[in-house]
mmCIF file of C-alpha atoms in Angstrom:
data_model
loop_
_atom_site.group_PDB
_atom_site.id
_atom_site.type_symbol
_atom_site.label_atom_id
_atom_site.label_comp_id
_atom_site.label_asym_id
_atom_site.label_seq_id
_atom_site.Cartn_x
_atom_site.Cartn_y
_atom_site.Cartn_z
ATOM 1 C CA UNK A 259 15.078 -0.844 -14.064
ATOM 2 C CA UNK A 260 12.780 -0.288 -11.022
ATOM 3 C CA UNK A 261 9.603 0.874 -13.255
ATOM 4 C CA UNK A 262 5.804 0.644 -11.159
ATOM 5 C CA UNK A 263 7.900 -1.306 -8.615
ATOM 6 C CA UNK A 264 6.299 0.002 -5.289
ATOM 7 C CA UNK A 265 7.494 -2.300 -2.677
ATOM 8 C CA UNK A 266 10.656 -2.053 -0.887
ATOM 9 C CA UNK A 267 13.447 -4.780 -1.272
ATOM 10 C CA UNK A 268 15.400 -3.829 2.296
ATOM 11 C CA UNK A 269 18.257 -6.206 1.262
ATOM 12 C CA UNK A 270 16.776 -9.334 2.183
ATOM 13 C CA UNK A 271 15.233 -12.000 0.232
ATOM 14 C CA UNK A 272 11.085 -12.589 -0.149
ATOM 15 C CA UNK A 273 10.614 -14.933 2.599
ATOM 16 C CA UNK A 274 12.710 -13.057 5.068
ATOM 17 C CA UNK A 275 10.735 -10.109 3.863
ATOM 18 C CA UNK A 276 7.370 -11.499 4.037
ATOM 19 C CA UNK A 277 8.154 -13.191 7.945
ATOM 20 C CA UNK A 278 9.876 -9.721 9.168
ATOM 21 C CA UNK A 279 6.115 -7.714 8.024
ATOM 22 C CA UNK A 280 3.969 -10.409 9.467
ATOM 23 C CA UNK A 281 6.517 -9.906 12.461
ATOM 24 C CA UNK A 282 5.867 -6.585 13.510
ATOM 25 C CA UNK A 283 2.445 -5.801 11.854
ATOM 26 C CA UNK A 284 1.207 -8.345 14.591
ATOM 27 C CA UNK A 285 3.555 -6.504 17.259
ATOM 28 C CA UNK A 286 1.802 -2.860 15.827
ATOM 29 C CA UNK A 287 -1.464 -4.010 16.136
ATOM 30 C CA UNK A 288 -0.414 -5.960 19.620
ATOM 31 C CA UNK A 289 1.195 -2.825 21.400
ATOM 32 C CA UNK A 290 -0.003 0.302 18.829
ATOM 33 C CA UNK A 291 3.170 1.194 18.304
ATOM 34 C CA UNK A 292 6.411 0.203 17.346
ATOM 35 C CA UNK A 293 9.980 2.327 16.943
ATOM 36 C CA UNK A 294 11.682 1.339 13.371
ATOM 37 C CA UNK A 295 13.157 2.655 10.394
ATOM 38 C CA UNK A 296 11.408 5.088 7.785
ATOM 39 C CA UNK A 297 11.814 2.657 4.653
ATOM 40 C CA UNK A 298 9.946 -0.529 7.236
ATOM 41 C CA UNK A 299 7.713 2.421 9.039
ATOM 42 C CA UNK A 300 6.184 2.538 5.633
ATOM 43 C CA UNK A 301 5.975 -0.430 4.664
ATOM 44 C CA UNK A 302 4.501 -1.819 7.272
ATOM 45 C CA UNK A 303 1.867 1.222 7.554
ATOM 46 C CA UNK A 304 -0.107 -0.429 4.329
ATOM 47 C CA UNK A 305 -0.437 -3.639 5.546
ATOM 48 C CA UNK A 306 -1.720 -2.685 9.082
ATOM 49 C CA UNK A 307 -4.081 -0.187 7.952
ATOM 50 C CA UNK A 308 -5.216 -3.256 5.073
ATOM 51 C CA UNK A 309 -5.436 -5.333 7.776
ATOM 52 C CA UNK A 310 -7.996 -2.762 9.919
ATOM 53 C CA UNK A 311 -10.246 -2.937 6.698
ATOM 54 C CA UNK A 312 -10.650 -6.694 7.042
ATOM 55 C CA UNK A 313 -11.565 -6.353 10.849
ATOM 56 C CA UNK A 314 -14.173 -3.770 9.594
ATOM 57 C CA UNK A 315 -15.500 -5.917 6.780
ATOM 58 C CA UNK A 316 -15.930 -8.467 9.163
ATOM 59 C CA UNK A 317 -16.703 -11.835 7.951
ATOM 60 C CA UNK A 318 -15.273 -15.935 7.643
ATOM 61 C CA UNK A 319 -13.044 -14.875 4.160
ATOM 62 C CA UNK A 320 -12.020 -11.215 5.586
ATOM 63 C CA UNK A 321 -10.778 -13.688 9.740
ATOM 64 C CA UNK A 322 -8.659 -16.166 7.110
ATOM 65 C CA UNK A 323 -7.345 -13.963 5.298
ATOM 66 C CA UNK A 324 -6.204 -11.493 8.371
ATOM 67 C CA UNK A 325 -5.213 -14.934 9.530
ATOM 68 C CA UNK A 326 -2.395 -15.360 6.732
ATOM 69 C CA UNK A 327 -0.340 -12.249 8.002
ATOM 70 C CA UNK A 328 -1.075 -11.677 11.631
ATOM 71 C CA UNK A 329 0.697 -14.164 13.436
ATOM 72 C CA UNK A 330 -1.822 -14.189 16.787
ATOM 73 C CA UNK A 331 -5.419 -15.285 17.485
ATOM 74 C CA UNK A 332 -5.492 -13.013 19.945
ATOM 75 C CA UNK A 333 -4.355 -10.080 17.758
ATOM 76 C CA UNK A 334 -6.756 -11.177 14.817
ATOM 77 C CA UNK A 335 -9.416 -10.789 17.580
ATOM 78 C CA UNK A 336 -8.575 -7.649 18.400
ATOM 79 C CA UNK A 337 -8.621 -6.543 14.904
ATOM 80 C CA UNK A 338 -11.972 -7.731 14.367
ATOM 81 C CA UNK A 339 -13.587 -6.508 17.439
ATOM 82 C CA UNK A 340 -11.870 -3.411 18.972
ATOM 83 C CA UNK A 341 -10.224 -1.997 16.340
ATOM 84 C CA UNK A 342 -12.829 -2.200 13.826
ATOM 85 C CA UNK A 343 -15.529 -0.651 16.961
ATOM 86 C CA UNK A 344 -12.968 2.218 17.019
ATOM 87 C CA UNK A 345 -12.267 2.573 13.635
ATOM 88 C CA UNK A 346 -15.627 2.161 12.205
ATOM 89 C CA UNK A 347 -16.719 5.630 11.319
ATOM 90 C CA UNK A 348 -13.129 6.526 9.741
ATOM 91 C CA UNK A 349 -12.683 5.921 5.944
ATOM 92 C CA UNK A 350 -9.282 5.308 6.314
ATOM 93 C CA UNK A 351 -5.611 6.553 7.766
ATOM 94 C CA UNK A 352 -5.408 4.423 10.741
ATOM 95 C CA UNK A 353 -1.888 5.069 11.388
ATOM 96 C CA UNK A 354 0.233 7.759 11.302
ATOM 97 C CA UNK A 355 4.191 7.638 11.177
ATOM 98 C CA UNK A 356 6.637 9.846 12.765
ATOM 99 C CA UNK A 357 9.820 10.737 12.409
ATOM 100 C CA UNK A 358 12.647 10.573 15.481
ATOM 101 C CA UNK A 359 15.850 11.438 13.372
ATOM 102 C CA UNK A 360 18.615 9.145 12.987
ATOM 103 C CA UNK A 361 20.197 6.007 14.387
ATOM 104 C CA UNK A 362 23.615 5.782 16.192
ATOM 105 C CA UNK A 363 25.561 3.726 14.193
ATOM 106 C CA UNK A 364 24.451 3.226 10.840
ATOM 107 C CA UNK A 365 23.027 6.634 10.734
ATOM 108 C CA UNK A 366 19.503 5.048 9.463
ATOM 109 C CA UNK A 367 16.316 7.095 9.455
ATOM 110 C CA UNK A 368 14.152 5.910 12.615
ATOM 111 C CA UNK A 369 10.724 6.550 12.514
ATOM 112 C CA UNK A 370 7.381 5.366 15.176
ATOM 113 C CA UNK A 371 4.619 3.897 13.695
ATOM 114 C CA UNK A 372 1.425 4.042 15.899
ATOM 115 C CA UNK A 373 -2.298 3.729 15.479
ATOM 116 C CA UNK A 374 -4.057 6.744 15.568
ATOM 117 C CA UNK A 375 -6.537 7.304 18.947
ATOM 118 C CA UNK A 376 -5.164 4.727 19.878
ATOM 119 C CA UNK A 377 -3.505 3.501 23.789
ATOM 120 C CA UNK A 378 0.134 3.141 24.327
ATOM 121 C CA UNK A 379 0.185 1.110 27.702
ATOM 122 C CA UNK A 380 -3.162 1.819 28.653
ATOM 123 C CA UNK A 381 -2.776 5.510 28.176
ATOM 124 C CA UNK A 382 -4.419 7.227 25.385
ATOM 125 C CA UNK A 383 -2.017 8.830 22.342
ATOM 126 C CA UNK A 384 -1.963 12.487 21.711
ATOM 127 C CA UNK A 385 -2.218 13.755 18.692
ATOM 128 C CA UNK A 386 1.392 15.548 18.270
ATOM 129 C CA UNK A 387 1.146 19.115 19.080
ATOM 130 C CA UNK A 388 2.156 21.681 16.576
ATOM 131 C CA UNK A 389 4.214 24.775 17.947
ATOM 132 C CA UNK A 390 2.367 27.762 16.243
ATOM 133 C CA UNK A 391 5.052 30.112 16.236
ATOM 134 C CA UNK A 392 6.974 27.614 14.351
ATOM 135 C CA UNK A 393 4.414 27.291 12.365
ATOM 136 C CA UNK A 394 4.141 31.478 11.911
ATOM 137 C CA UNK A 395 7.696 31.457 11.393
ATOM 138 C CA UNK A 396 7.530 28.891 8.531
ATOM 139 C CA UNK A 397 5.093 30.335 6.940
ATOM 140 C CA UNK A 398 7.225 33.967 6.781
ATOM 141 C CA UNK A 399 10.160 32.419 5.328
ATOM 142 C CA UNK A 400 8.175 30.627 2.700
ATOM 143 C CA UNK A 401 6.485 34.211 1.772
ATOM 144 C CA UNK A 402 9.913 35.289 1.810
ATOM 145 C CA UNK A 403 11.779 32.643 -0.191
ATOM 146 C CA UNK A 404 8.548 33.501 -2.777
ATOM 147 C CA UNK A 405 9.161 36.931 -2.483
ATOM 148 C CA UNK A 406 12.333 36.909 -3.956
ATOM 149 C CA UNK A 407 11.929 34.234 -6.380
ATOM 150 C CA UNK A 408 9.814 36.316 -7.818
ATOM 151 C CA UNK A 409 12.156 39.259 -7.973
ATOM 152 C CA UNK A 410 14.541 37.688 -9.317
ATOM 153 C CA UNK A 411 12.388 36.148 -11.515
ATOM 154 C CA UNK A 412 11.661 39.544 -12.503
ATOM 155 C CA UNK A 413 14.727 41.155 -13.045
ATOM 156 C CA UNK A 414 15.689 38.388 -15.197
ATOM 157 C CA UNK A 415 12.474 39.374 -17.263
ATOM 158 C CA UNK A 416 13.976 42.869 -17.253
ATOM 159 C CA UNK A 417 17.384 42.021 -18.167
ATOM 160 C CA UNK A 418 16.508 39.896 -20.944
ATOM 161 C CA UNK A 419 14.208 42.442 -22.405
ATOM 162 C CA UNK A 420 16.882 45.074 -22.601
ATOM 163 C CA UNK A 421 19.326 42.879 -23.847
ATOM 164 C CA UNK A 422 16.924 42.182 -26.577
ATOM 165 C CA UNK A 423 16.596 45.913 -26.823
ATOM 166 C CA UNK A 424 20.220 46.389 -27.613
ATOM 167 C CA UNK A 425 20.792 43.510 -29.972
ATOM 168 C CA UNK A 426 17.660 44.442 -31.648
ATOM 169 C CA UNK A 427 19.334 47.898 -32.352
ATOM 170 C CA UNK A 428 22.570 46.893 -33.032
ATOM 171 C CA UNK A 429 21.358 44.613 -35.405
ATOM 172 C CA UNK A 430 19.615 47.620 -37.156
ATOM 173 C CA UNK A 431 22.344 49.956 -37.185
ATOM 174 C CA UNK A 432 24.831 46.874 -38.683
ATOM 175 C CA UNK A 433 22.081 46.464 -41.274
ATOM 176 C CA UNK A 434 21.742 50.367 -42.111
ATOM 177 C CA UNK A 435 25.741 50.373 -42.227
ATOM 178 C CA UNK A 436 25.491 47.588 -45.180
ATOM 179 C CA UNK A 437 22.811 49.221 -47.122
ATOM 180 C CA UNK A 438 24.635 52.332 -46.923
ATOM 181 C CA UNK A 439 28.499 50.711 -48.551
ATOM 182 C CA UNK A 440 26.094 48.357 -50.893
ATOM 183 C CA UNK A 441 24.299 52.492 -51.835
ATOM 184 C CA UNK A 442 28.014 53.552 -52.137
ATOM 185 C CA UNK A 443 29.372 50.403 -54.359
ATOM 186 C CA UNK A 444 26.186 50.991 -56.714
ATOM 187 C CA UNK A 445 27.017 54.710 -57.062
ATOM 188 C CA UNK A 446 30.835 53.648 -57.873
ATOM 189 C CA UNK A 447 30.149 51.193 -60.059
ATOM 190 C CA UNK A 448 27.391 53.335 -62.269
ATOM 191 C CA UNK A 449 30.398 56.533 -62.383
ATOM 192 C CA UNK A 450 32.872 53.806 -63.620
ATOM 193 C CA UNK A 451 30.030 52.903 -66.445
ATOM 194 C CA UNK A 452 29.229 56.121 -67.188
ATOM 195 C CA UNK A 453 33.212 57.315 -67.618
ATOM 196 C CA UNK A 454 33.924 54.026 -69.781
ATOM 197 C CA UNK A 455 30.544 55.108 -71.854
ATOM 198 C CA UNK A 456 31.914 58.654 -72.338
ATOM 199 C CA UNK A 457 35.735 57.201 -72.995
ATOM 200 C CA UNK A 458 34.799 55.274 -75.985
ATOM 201 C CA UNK A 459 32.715 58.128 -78.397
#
């Protein structure tokens, strides 16, 4: 069983593992952004933005121990200098991930993982734009959806309550029915008595 297991397995063994995230967290923080799948997009999005931290800790022990997962001098360097200078008034979320759809082939999700205000070939990145009318139109069909959940929710109510209603009264009129023949077998049985009384003086 998989229980507080966070990390992702990706069908290869521990060192594999461990070399492919060193790999392309030093090609991330190289280049700002790479193209990959969703399960490795995240994956490598906590150990990039754990990396950042060290560069804005600064330090000898925060440099080594950068120094044990990104492959490059020059990268480590540009961690501890330029990204930390960008990053340093943001508590966090230095990357974002985005999803392109899915891969020819295998049919795997493919995601981009990039640093955020960051420069893809010398060329600032945009924040992705958001289509408002999608947006509106979103919005609508989630009232909508709500809408009639809660209709239905509420004829359910309804029907319940008069089916309740009509058990609750035929219940009553099955228990008036018994009271009644268990009235009528008392009567019959007292008349029986009484003529047995009046048969023997």
């Amino acid at each position: 069983m998989r229980h507080r297991a966070r990390s992702r397995k990706l069908g290869r063994t521990s060192a594999h593992r461990k070399a492919m995230y060193r790999n392309m967290v030093t090609s991330l923080l190289e280049l700002e952004r790479i193209e990959t799948t969703d399960a490795k997009a995240k994956e490598v999005r906590r150990i990039a933005e754990r990396m950042i931290t060290l560069g804005k800790r600064g330090g000898l022990h925060a440099r080594r121990r950068a120094l044990r997962v990104i492959r490059s001098r020059e990268v480590a360097s540009k961690v501890f200098e330029e990204l930390a200078d960008r990053y340093r008034e943001r508590p966090g979320g230095y990357t974002r991930v985005l999803k392109l759809g899915v891969r020819k082939g295998d049919a795997a999700a493919v995601s981009i993982v990039e640093l955020v205000d960051g420069t893809v070939g010398g060329t600032p990145v945009k924040e992705p734009a958001v289509d408002k009318k999608k947006a509106e139109t979103k919005k609508a069909v989630s009232k909508k959806k709500s809408e009639s959940k809660k209709k239905a929710s509420a004829a359910k109510a309804t029907s319940k309550k008069t089916e309740s209603k009509k058990s609750s009264a035929a219940k009553t009129a099955s228990r008036k029915k018994t009271t009644k023949k268990a009235a009528a077998a008392k009567a019959a049985s007292k008349k029986k008595a009484a003529k047995k009384t009046t048969k023997k003086k």
